PDB file of C-alpha atoms in Angstrom:
ATOM      1  CA  MET A  26      51.559  55.710 -29.086  1.00 95.00           C
ATOM      2  CA  LYS A  27      48.367  55.725 -27.065  1.00 98.00           C
ATOM      3  CA  ILE A  28      46.848  52.243 -27.052  1.00 98.00           C
ATOM      4  CA  ILE A  29      43.332  51.679 -25.746  1.00 98.00           C
ATOM      5  CA  ALA A  30      41.773  48.299 -24.967  1.00 98.00           C
ATOM      6  CA  LEU A  31      38.209  48.094 -26.289  1.00 98.00           C
ATOM      7  CA  ILE A  32      36.146  45.420 -24.544  1.00 98.00           C
ATOM      8  CA  LEU A  33      32.996  44.429 -26.442  1.00 98.00           C
ATOM      9  CA  THR A  34      30.140  42.976 -24.405  1.00 97.00           C
ATOM     10  CA  TYR A  35      26.679  41.559 -24.893  1.00 96.00           C
ATOM     11  CA  ASN A  36      25.016  39.498 -22.158  1.00 96.00           C
ATOM     12  CA  SER A  37      28.457  38.669 -20.768  1.00 95.00           C
ATOM     13  CA  GLU A  38      27.685  38.613 -17.041  1.00 95.00           C
ATOM     14  CA  LYS A  39      29.201  35.126 -16.597  1.00 93.00           C
ATOM     15  CA  PHE A  40      32.553  36.186 -18.026  1.00 93.00           C
ATOM     16  CA  ILE A  41      33.065  39.952 -17.923  1.00 96.00           C
ATOM     17  CA  GLY A  42      34.162  40.153 -14.289  1.00 95.00           C
ATOM     18  CA  ASN A  43      36.962  37.674 -14.901  1.00 93.00           C
ATOM     19  CA  VAL A  44      37.951  39.428 -18.141  1.00 94.00           C
ATOM     20  CA  LEU A  45      38.203  42.799 -16.407  1.00 95.00           C
ATOM     21  CA  ASP A  46      40.190  41.325 -13.539  1.00 93.00           C
ATOM     22  CA  LYS A  47      42.689  39.560 -15.802  1.00 91.00           C
ATOM     23  CA  ILE A  48      43.231  42.202 -18.474  1.00 93.00           C
ATOM     24  CA  PRO A  49      46.880  43.403 -18.315  1.00 92.00           C
ATOM     25  CA  LYS A  50      46.082  46.988 -17.358  1.00 91.00           C
ATOM     26  CA  ASP A  51      49.713  48.118 -17.420  1.00 93.00           C
ATOM     27  CA  PHE A  52      49.796  47.371 -21.151  1.00 94.00           C
ATOM     28  CA  PHE A  53      47.171  49.974 -21.999  1.00 97.00           C
ATOM     29  CA  ASP A  54      46.816  53.722 -21.627  1.00 97.00           C
ATOM     30  CA  GLU A  55      43.077  53.304 -21.130  1.00 97.00           C
ATOM     31  CA  ILE A  56      40.363  50.640 -21.080  1.00 97.00           C
ATOM     32  CA  ILE A  57      36.908  51.294 -22.534  1.00 98.00           C
ATOM     33  CA  CYS A  58      33.927  48.922 -22.568  1.00 98.00           C
ATOM     34  CA  SER A  59      31.266  49.049 -25.270  1.00 98.00           C
ATOM     35  CA  ASP A  60      28.013  47.217 -24.508  1.00 98.00           C
ATOM     36  CA  ASP A  61      25.466  46.217 -27.135  1.00 97.00           C
ATOM     37  CA  GLY A  62      22.251  46.440 -25.139  1.00 97.00           C
ATOM     38  CA  SER A  63      22.825  43.617 -22.652  1.00 97.00           C
ATOM     39  CA  LYS A  64      19.719  42.356 -20.870  1.00 96.00           C
ATOM     40  CA  ASP A  65      21.599  40.746 -17.968  1.00 96.00           C
ATOM     41  CA  GLN A  66      23.898  42.223 -15.312  1.00 97.00           C
ATOM     42  CA  THR A  67      26.839  42.959 -17.634  1.00 97.00           C
ATOM     43  CA  VAL A  68      26.529  46.741 -17.426  1.00 97.00           C
ATOM     44  CA  GLU A  69      26.159  46.703 -13.644  1.00 97.00           C
ATOM     45  CA  ILE A  70      29.306  44.577 -13.253  1.00 97.00           C
ATOM     46  CA  ILE A  71      31.320  46.968 -15.429  1.00 97.00           C
ATOM     47  CA  GLU A  72      30.029  50.044 -13.614  1.00 96.00           C
ATOM     48  CA  LYS A  73      30.851  48.580 -10.196  1.00 95.00           C
ATOM     49  CA  ARG A  74      34.468  48.245 -11.326  1.00 94.00           C
ATOM     50  CA  ASN A  75      34.481  51.875 -12.499  1.00 93.00           C
ATOM     51  CA  PHE A  76      35.560  51.177 -16.064  1.00 95.00           C
ATOM     52  CA  LYS A  77      34.657  53.717 -18.731  1.00 96.00           C
ATOM     53  CA  LEU A  78      31.523  52.472 -20.479  1.00 97.00           C
ATOM     54  CA  ILE A  79      29.472  53.344 -23.539  1.00 96.00           C
ATOM     55  CA  LYS A  80      26.236  51.468 -24.027  1.00 94.00           C
ATOM     56  CA  SER A  81      23.341  50.987 -26.408  1.00 94.00           C
ATOM     57  CA  LEU A  82      19.755  50.784 -25.268  1.00 91.00           C
ATOM     58  CA  GLN A  83      19.122  47.893 -27.647  1.00 94.00           C
ATOM     59  CA  ASN A  84      21.026  45.103 -29.334  1.00 95.00           C
ATOM     60  CA  ASN A  85      22.267  46.451 -32.684  1.00 95.00           C
ATOM     61  CA  GLY A  86      24.794  43.769 -33.575  1.00 96.00           C
ATOM     62  CA  TYR A  87      28.538  43.188 -33.355  1.00 96.00           C
ATOM     63  CA  GLY A  88      29.337  45.591 -36.178  1.00 96.00           C
ATOM     64  CA  SER A  89      27.496  48.498 -34.593  1.00 96.00           C
ATOM     65  CA  ASN A  90      29.009  47.767 -31.191  1.00 97.00           C
ATOM     66  CA  LEU A  91      32.528  47.655 -32.579  1.00 97.00           C
ATOM     67  CA  PHE A  92      32.105  50.928 -34.448  1.00 96.00           C
ATOM     68  CA  GLN A  93      30.645  52.837 -31.537  1.00 96.00           C
ATOM     69  CA  GLY A  94      33.541  51.593 -29.451  1.00 98.00           C
ATOM     70  CA  LEU A  95      36.194  52.473 -32.023  1.00 98.00           C
ATOM     71  CA  LYS A  96      34.760  55.955 -32.464  1.00 97.00           C
ATOM     72  CA  LYS A  97      34.917  56.563 -28.724  1.00 97.00           C
ATOM     73  CA  CYS A  98      38.485  55.272 -28.485  1.00 98.00           C
ATOM     74  CA  PHE A  99      39.778  57.428 -31.310  1.00 98.00           C
ATOM     75  CA  ASP A 100      37.830  60.416 -29.978  1.00 97.00           C
ATOM     76  CA  GLU A 101      39.906  59.829 -26.828  1.00 97.00           C
ATOM     77  CA  GLU A 102      43.030  60.369 -28.968  1.00 97.00           C
ATOM     78  CA  ALA A 103      44.024  56.718 -29.287  1.00 98.00           C
ATOM     79  CA  THR A 104      46.647  55.915 -31.894  1.00 98.00           C
ATOM     80  CA  HIS A 105      45.743  52.214 -31.743  1.00 98.00           C
ATOM     81  CA  VAL A 106      42.930  50.074 -30.361  1.00 98.00           C
ATOM     82  CA  VAL A 107      42.971  46.405 -29.348  1.00 98.00           C
ATOM     83  CA  GLU A 108      39.630  44.590 -29.595  1.00 97.00           C
ATOM     84  CA  ILE A 109      38.897  42.253 -26.677  1.00 96.00           C
ATOM     85  CA  HIS A 110      35.726  40.182 -26.371  1.00 95.00           C
ATOM     86  CA  GLY A 111      33.829  40.175 -23.105  1.00 93.00           C
ATOM     87  CA  ASP A 112      33.353  36.398 -23.121  1.00 90.00           C
ATOM     88  CA  GLY A 113      37.029  35.839 -22.319  1.00 87.00           C
ATOM     89  CA  GLN A 114      37.484  33.543 -25.295  1.00 86.00           C
ATOM     90  CA  TYR A 115      40.844  34.925 -26.425  1.00 89.00           C
ATOM     91  CA  ASP A 116      44.180  34.470 -24.653  1.00 88.00           C
ATOM     92  CA  LEU A 117      45.559  37.947 -23.912  1.00 91.00           C
ATOM     93  CA  ASN A 118      49.154  36.747 -23.603  1.00 91.00           C
ATOM     94  CA  PHE A 119      49.659  37.566 -27.279  1.00 94.00           C
ATOM     95  CA  ILE A 120      49.031  41.300 -26.851  1.00 95.00           C
ATOM     96  CA  PRO A 121      52.778  42.158 -26.899  1.00 96.00           C
ATOM     97  CA  GLU A 122      53.060  40.600 -30.379  1.00 97.00           C
ATOM     98  CA  MET A 123      50.251  42.885 -31.536  1.00 97.00           C
ATOM     99  CA  PHE A 124      52.035  45.921 -30.115  1.00 97.00           C
ATOM    100  CA  GLU A 125      55.113  45.024 -32.157  1.00 98.00           C
ATOM    101  CA  LYS A 126      52.993  45.056 -35.306  1.00 98.00           C
ATOM    102  CA  PHE A 127      51.712  48.508 -34.353  1.00 98.00           C
ATOM    103  CA  LYS A 128      55.316  49.713 -34.072  1.00 98.00           C
ATOM    104  CA  GLU A 129      55.880  48.453 -37.619  1.00 98.00           C
ATOM    105  CA  ASN A 130      53.121  50.820 -38.835  1.00 98.00           C
ATOM    106  CA  ASN A 131      50.537  48.156 -39.596  1.00 98.00           C
ATOM    107  CA  ASP A 132      46.944  49.382 -39.740  1.00 98.00           C
ATOM    108  CA  LEU A 133      44.938  46.198 -39.178  1.00 98.00           C
ATOM    109  CA  VAL A 134      46.381  43.386 -37.073  1.00 98.00           C
ATOM    110  CA  LEU A 135      44.590  40.047 -37.065  1.00 98.00           C
ATOM    111  CA  GLY A 136      45.039  37.096 -34.757  1.00 97.00           C
ATOM    112  CA  ASN A 137      45.921  33.761 -36.311  1.00 96.00           C
ATOM    113  CA  ARG A 138      44.383  30.832 -34.429  1.00 95.00           C
ATOM    114  CA  PHE A 139      46.044  28.357 -36.782  1.00 95.00           C
ATOM    115  CA  TYR A 140      49.661  29.419 -36.352  1.00 94.00           C
ATOM    116  CA  LYS A 141      50.429  25.891 -35.153  1.00 92.00           C
ATOM    117  CA  LYS A 142      48.936  22.830 -36.773  1.00 88.00           C
ATOM    118  CA  LYS A 143      45.985  21.461 -34.772  1.00 87.00           C
ATOM    119  CA  ARG A 144      46.692  23.899 -31.909  1.00 90.00           C
ATOM    120  CA  ALA A 145      43.138  25.247 -32.114  1.00 91.00           C
ATOM    121  CA  ILE A 146      41.768  21.703 -31.784  1.00 90.00           C
ATOM    122  CA  GLU A 147      43.933  21.166 -28.721  1.00 90.00           C
ATOM    123  CA  ASN A 148      42.333  24.308 -27.270  1.00 87.00           C
ATOM    124  CA  GLY A 149      38.876  22.814 -27.757  1.00 87.00           C
ATOM    125  CA  MET A 150      37.776  24.128 -31.152  1.00 89.00           C
ATOM    126  CA  PRO A 151      35.125  21.722 -32.522  1.00 88.00           C
ATOM    127  CA  MET A 152      36.238  19.917 -35.676  1.00 90.00           C
ATOM    128  CA  TYR A 153      33.422  21.342 -37.810  1.00 88.00           C
ATOM    129  CA  ILE A 154      34.376  24.885 -36.786  1.00 88.00           C
ATOM    130  CA  TYR A 155      38.058  24.124 -37.377  1.00 92.00           C
ATOM    131  CA  TYR A 156      37.593  22.888 -40.932  1.00 93.00           C
ATOM    132  CA  GLY A 157      34.822  25.388 -41.602  1.00 92.00           C
ATOM    133  CA  ASN A 158      37.157  28.261 -40.743  1.00 93.00           C
ATOM    134  CA  HIS A 159      39.861  26.837 -42.976  1.00 95.00           C
ATOM    135  CA  LEU A 160      37.403  26.683 -45.879  1.00 96.00           C
ATOM    136  CA  LEU A 161      36.145  30.214 -45.229  1.00 96.00           C
ATOM    137  CA  THR A 162      39.695  31.534 -45.063  1.00 97.00           C
ATOM    138  CA  PHE A 163      40.584  29.718 -48.295  1.00 97.00           C
ATOM    139  CA  ILE A 164      37.624  31.341 -50.067  1.00 97.00           C
ATOM    140  CA  GLY A 165      38.492  34.752 -48.652  1.00 98.00           C
ATOM    141  CA  SER A 166      42.214  34.474 -49.365  1.00 98.00           C
ATOM    142  CA  VAL A 167      41.703  33.446 -52.978  1.00 98.00           C
ATOM    143  CA  GLY A 168      38.956  35.999 -53.507  1.00 98.00           C
ATOM    144  CA  LEU A 169      40.979  38.900 -52.124  1.00 98.00           C
ATOM    145  CA  GLY A 170      44.413  37.707 -53.193  1.00 97.00           C
ATOM    146  CA  LEU A 171      45.481  38.016 -49.551  1.00 97.00           C
ATOM    147  CA  LYS A 172      47.683  35.272 -48.126  1.00 95.00           C
ATOM    148  CA  SER A 173      46.413  34.250 -44.698  1.00 96.00           C
ATOM    149  CA  LYS A 174      45.710  31.227 -42.520  1.00 95.00           C
ATOM    150  CA  ASP A 175      42.898  32.904 -40.579  1.00 96.00           C
ATOM    151  CA  LEU A 176      40.608  35.687 -41.834  1.00 96.00           C
ATOM    152  CA  PHE A 177      37.915  35.296 -39.178  1.00 94.00           C
ATOM    153  CA  PRO A 178      39.494  35.887 -35.741  1.00 93.00           C
ATOM    154  CA  GLY A 179      38.006  38.035 -32.992  1.00 92.00           C
ATOM    155  CA  PHE A 180      41.409  39.147 -31.701  1.00 95.00           C
ATOM    156  CA  ARG A 181      42.199  42.310 -33.674  1.00 98.00           C
ATOM    157  CA  GLY A 182      44.038  45.604 -33.522  1.00 98.00           C
ATOM    158  CA  TYR A 183      43.342  48.854 -35.361  1.00 98.00           C
ATOM    159  CA  SER A 184      45.281  52.024 -36.139  1.00 98.00           C
ATOM    160  CA  ARG A 185      43.891  55.542 -36.400  1.00 98.00           C
ATOM    161  CA  LYS A 186      44.714  55.473 -40.114  1.00 98.00           C
ATOM    162  CA  PHE A 187      42.566  52.361 -40.466  1.00 98.00           C
ATOM    163  CA  PHE A 188      39.594  54.004 -38.783  1.00 98.00           C
ATOM    164  CA  ASP A 189      39.941  57.298 -40.648  1.00 98.00           C
ATOM    165  CA  THR A 190      40.033  55.379 -43.940  1.00 98.00           C
ATOM    166  CA  ILE A 191      36.986  53.165 -43.425  1.00 97.00           C
ATOM    167  CA  LYS A 192      34.784  55.089 -40.952  1.00 96.00           C
ATOM    168  CA  LYS A 193      32.368  56.432 -43.588  1.00 96.00           C
ATOM    169  CA  THR A 194      31.785  53.020 -45.167  1.00 97.00           C
ATOM    170  CA  LYS A 195      28.361  51.474 -44.650  1.00 95.00           C
ATOM    171  CA  PHE A 196      29.293  48.055 -43.307  1.00 97.00           C
ATOM    172  CA  SER A 197      26.960  45.348 -42.048  1.00 96.00           C
ATOM    173  CA  LYS A 198      25.791  45.767 -38.462  1.00 95.00           C
ATOM    174  CA  GLY A 199      26.293  42.102 -37.593  1.00 94.00           C
ATOM    175  CA  TYR A 200      29.245  39.707 -37.626  1.00 92.00           C
ATOM    176  CA  GLN A 201      29.517  39.993 -41.405  1.00 95.00           C
ATOM    177  CA  LEU A 202      31.471  43.176 -40.759  1.00 96.00           C
ATOM    178  CA  SER A 203      34.432  41.107 -39.509  1.00 95.00           C
ATOM    179  CA  PHE A 204      35.338  40.032 -43.053  1.00 97.00           C
ATOM    180  CA  GLU A 205      34.111  43.216 -44.725  1.00 98.00           C
ATOM    181  CA  ILE A 206      36.652  45.404 -42.942  1.00 98.00           C
ATOM    182  CA  ILE A 207      39.465  43.097 -44.054  1.00 98.00           C
ATOM    183  CA  ALA A 208      38.309  43.304 -47.669  1.00 98.00           C
ATOM    184  CA  LYS A 209      37.930  47.090 -47.463  1.00 98.00           C
ATOM    185  CA  SER A 210      41.354  47.494 -45.818  1.00 98.00           C
ATOM    186  CA  HIS A 211      43.003  45.370 -48.490  1.00 98.00           C
ATOM    187  CA  PHE A 212      41.256  47.338 -51.247  1.00 98.00           C
ATOM    188  CA  GLU A 213      42.447  50.623 -49.709  1.00 98.00           C
ATOM    189  CA  LYS A 214      45.982  49.197 -49.522  1.00 98.00           C
ATOM    190  CA  LEU A 215      46.188  49.509 -45.762  1.00 98.00           C
ATOM    191  CA  ARG A 216      48.915  47.468 -44.074  1.00 98.00           C
ATOM    192  CA  ILE A 217      47.562  44.162 -42.712  1.00 98.00           C
ATOM    193  CA  ALA A 218      49.584  41.948 -40.377  1.00 98.00           C
ATOM    194  CA  PHE A 219      49.012  38.748 -38.412  1.00 98.00           C
ATOM    195  CA  VAL A 220      49.977  37.590 -34.921  1.00 97.00           C
ATOM    196  CA  PRO A 221      49.459  34.265 -33.132  1.00 96.00           C
ATOM    197  CA  CYS A 222      46.424  33.901 -30.902  1.00 95.00           C
ATOM    198  CA  GLU A 223      44.724  31.133 -28.961  1.00 92.00           C
ATOM    199  CA  ASN A 224      41.181  30.577 -27.778  1.00 87.00           C
ATOM    200  CA  ASN A 225      39.140  28.756 -25.206  1.00 82.00           C
ATOM    201  CA  TYR A 226      36.239  27.061 -27.000  1.00 76.00           C
ATOM    202  CA  ASP A 227      34.514  25.524 -23.992  1.00 69.00           C
ATOM    203  CA  GLY A 228      30.799  25.473 -24.796  1.00 59.00           C
ATOM    204  CA  ILE A 229      31.180  27.312 -28.122  1.00 60.00           C
ATOM    205  CA  THR A 230      28.838  26.187 -30.897  1.00 61.00           C
ATOM    206  CA  ALA A 231      27.644  27.587 -34.222  1.00 64.00           C
ATOM    207  CA  PRO A 232      24.510  26.538 -36.103  1.00 67.00           C
ATOM    208  CA  LEU A 233      24.807  25.232 -39.669  1.00 65.00           C
ATOM    209  CA  SER A 234      22.568  28.059 -40.929  1.00 69.00           C
ATOM    210  CA  TYR A 235      25.119  30.605 -39.666  1.00 76.00           C
ATOM    211  CA  ALA A 236      27.933  28.790 -41.468  1.00 81.00           C
ATOM    212  CA  LEU A 237      26.037  28.846 -44.761  1.00 89.00           C
ATOM    213  CA  ILE A 238      25.430  32.579 -44.418  1.00 91.00           C
ATOM    214  CA  CYS A 239      29.159  33.097 -43.797  1.00 93.00           C
ATOM    215  CA  TYR A 240      30.150  31.146 -46.917  1.00 95.00           C
ATOM    216  CA  LEU A 241      27.707  33.030 -49.117  1.00 96.00           C
ATOM    217  CA  HIS A 242      28.613  36.411 -47.670  1.00 97.00           C
ATOM    218  CA  THR A 243      32.361  35.802 -47.994  1.00 98.00           C
ATOM    219  CA  ALA A 244      31.996  34.777 -51.628  1.00 98.00           C
ATOM    220  CA  TRP A 245      29.779  37.806 -52.299  1.00 98.00           C
ATOM    221  CA  ILE A 246      32.240  40.287 -50.791  1.00 98.00           C
ATOM    222  CA  CYS A 247      35.068  38.690 -52.774  1.00 98.00           C
ATOM    223  CA  PHE A 248      33.028  39.070 -55.960  1.00 98.00           C
ATOM    224  CA  LEU A 249      32.400  42.756 -55.181  1.00 98.00           C
ATOM    225  CA  TYR A 250      36.101  43.204 -54.420  1.00 98.00           C
ATOM    226  CA  ARG A 251      37.030  41.833 -57.843  1.00 98.00           C
ATOM    227  CA  LEU A 252      34.549  44.174 -59.507  1.00 98.00           C
ATOM    228  CA  ALA A 253      35.956  47.115 -57.557  1.00 98.00           C
ATOM    229  CA  ILE A 254      39.471  46.333 -58.784  1.00 97.00           C
ATOM    230  CA  PHE A 255      38.210  46.893 -62.322  1.00 97.00           C
ATOM    231  CA  GLY A 256      36.515  50.135 -61.364  1.00 97.00           C
ATOM    232  CA  TYR A 257      32.983  48.887 -60.731  1.00 98.00           C
ATOM    233  CA  LYS A 258      32.510  49.924 -57.106  1.00 97.00           C
ATOM    234  CA  PHE A 259      29.455  48.767 -55.214  1.00 97.00           C
ATOM    235  CA  ASN A 260      28.443  48.280 -51.611  1.00 97.00           C
ATOM    236  CA  ILE A 261      31.378  48.718 -49.180  1.00 98.00           C
ATOM    237  CA  PHE A 262      33.813  49.543 -51.997  1.00 98.00           C
ATOM    238  CA  ARG A 263      32.125  52.781 -53.062  1.00 94.00           C
TER     239      ARG A 263
END
């Protein structure tokens, strides 16, 4: 296996230096940063540390940033890619568990922030985000028929088979892609697995308007998934 760490950044100057210093470099064959048009000193900090970097001239959204990063990683002959966020929110001590799932031939590995009851709250997750994520996951799990406690984590791993299967799909450019790729993977019968993960939620907030968009989008994708099962393929399921 050749496993590459993909670090996604956007205006991450306060965190990226610490993330790059703490990343367990011996775990990975290569580390690549993908920047989404940062307007602060993020790019300069990465370049000073001599990490491989691909960058956009403008902010195109999480989805676009992830895909440009994945393409670069698999062009570099990666067999698997681990997604790491440049804000340092996710605890990287669970990377070995993800590697074990790769060895078991899983194609999409998702972190599970709720592997222990109330653990996410102990780590600082606001109550409205905690229960909001549970509701979103319930909607997504029922809609897709996929048993899971957490369908919206940022800690993820991808196989080459995953990328080759979904790379021509026209996903959303923003954060909506995070659920879309799960739905598409499940529809294509790719192997999906889950590993524990923990977060630091210090200072993390989410506006109510964003939550409403997430609920509506999740329900919509689930509806399209159900149509696709019966042969009526629209949107990402074409």
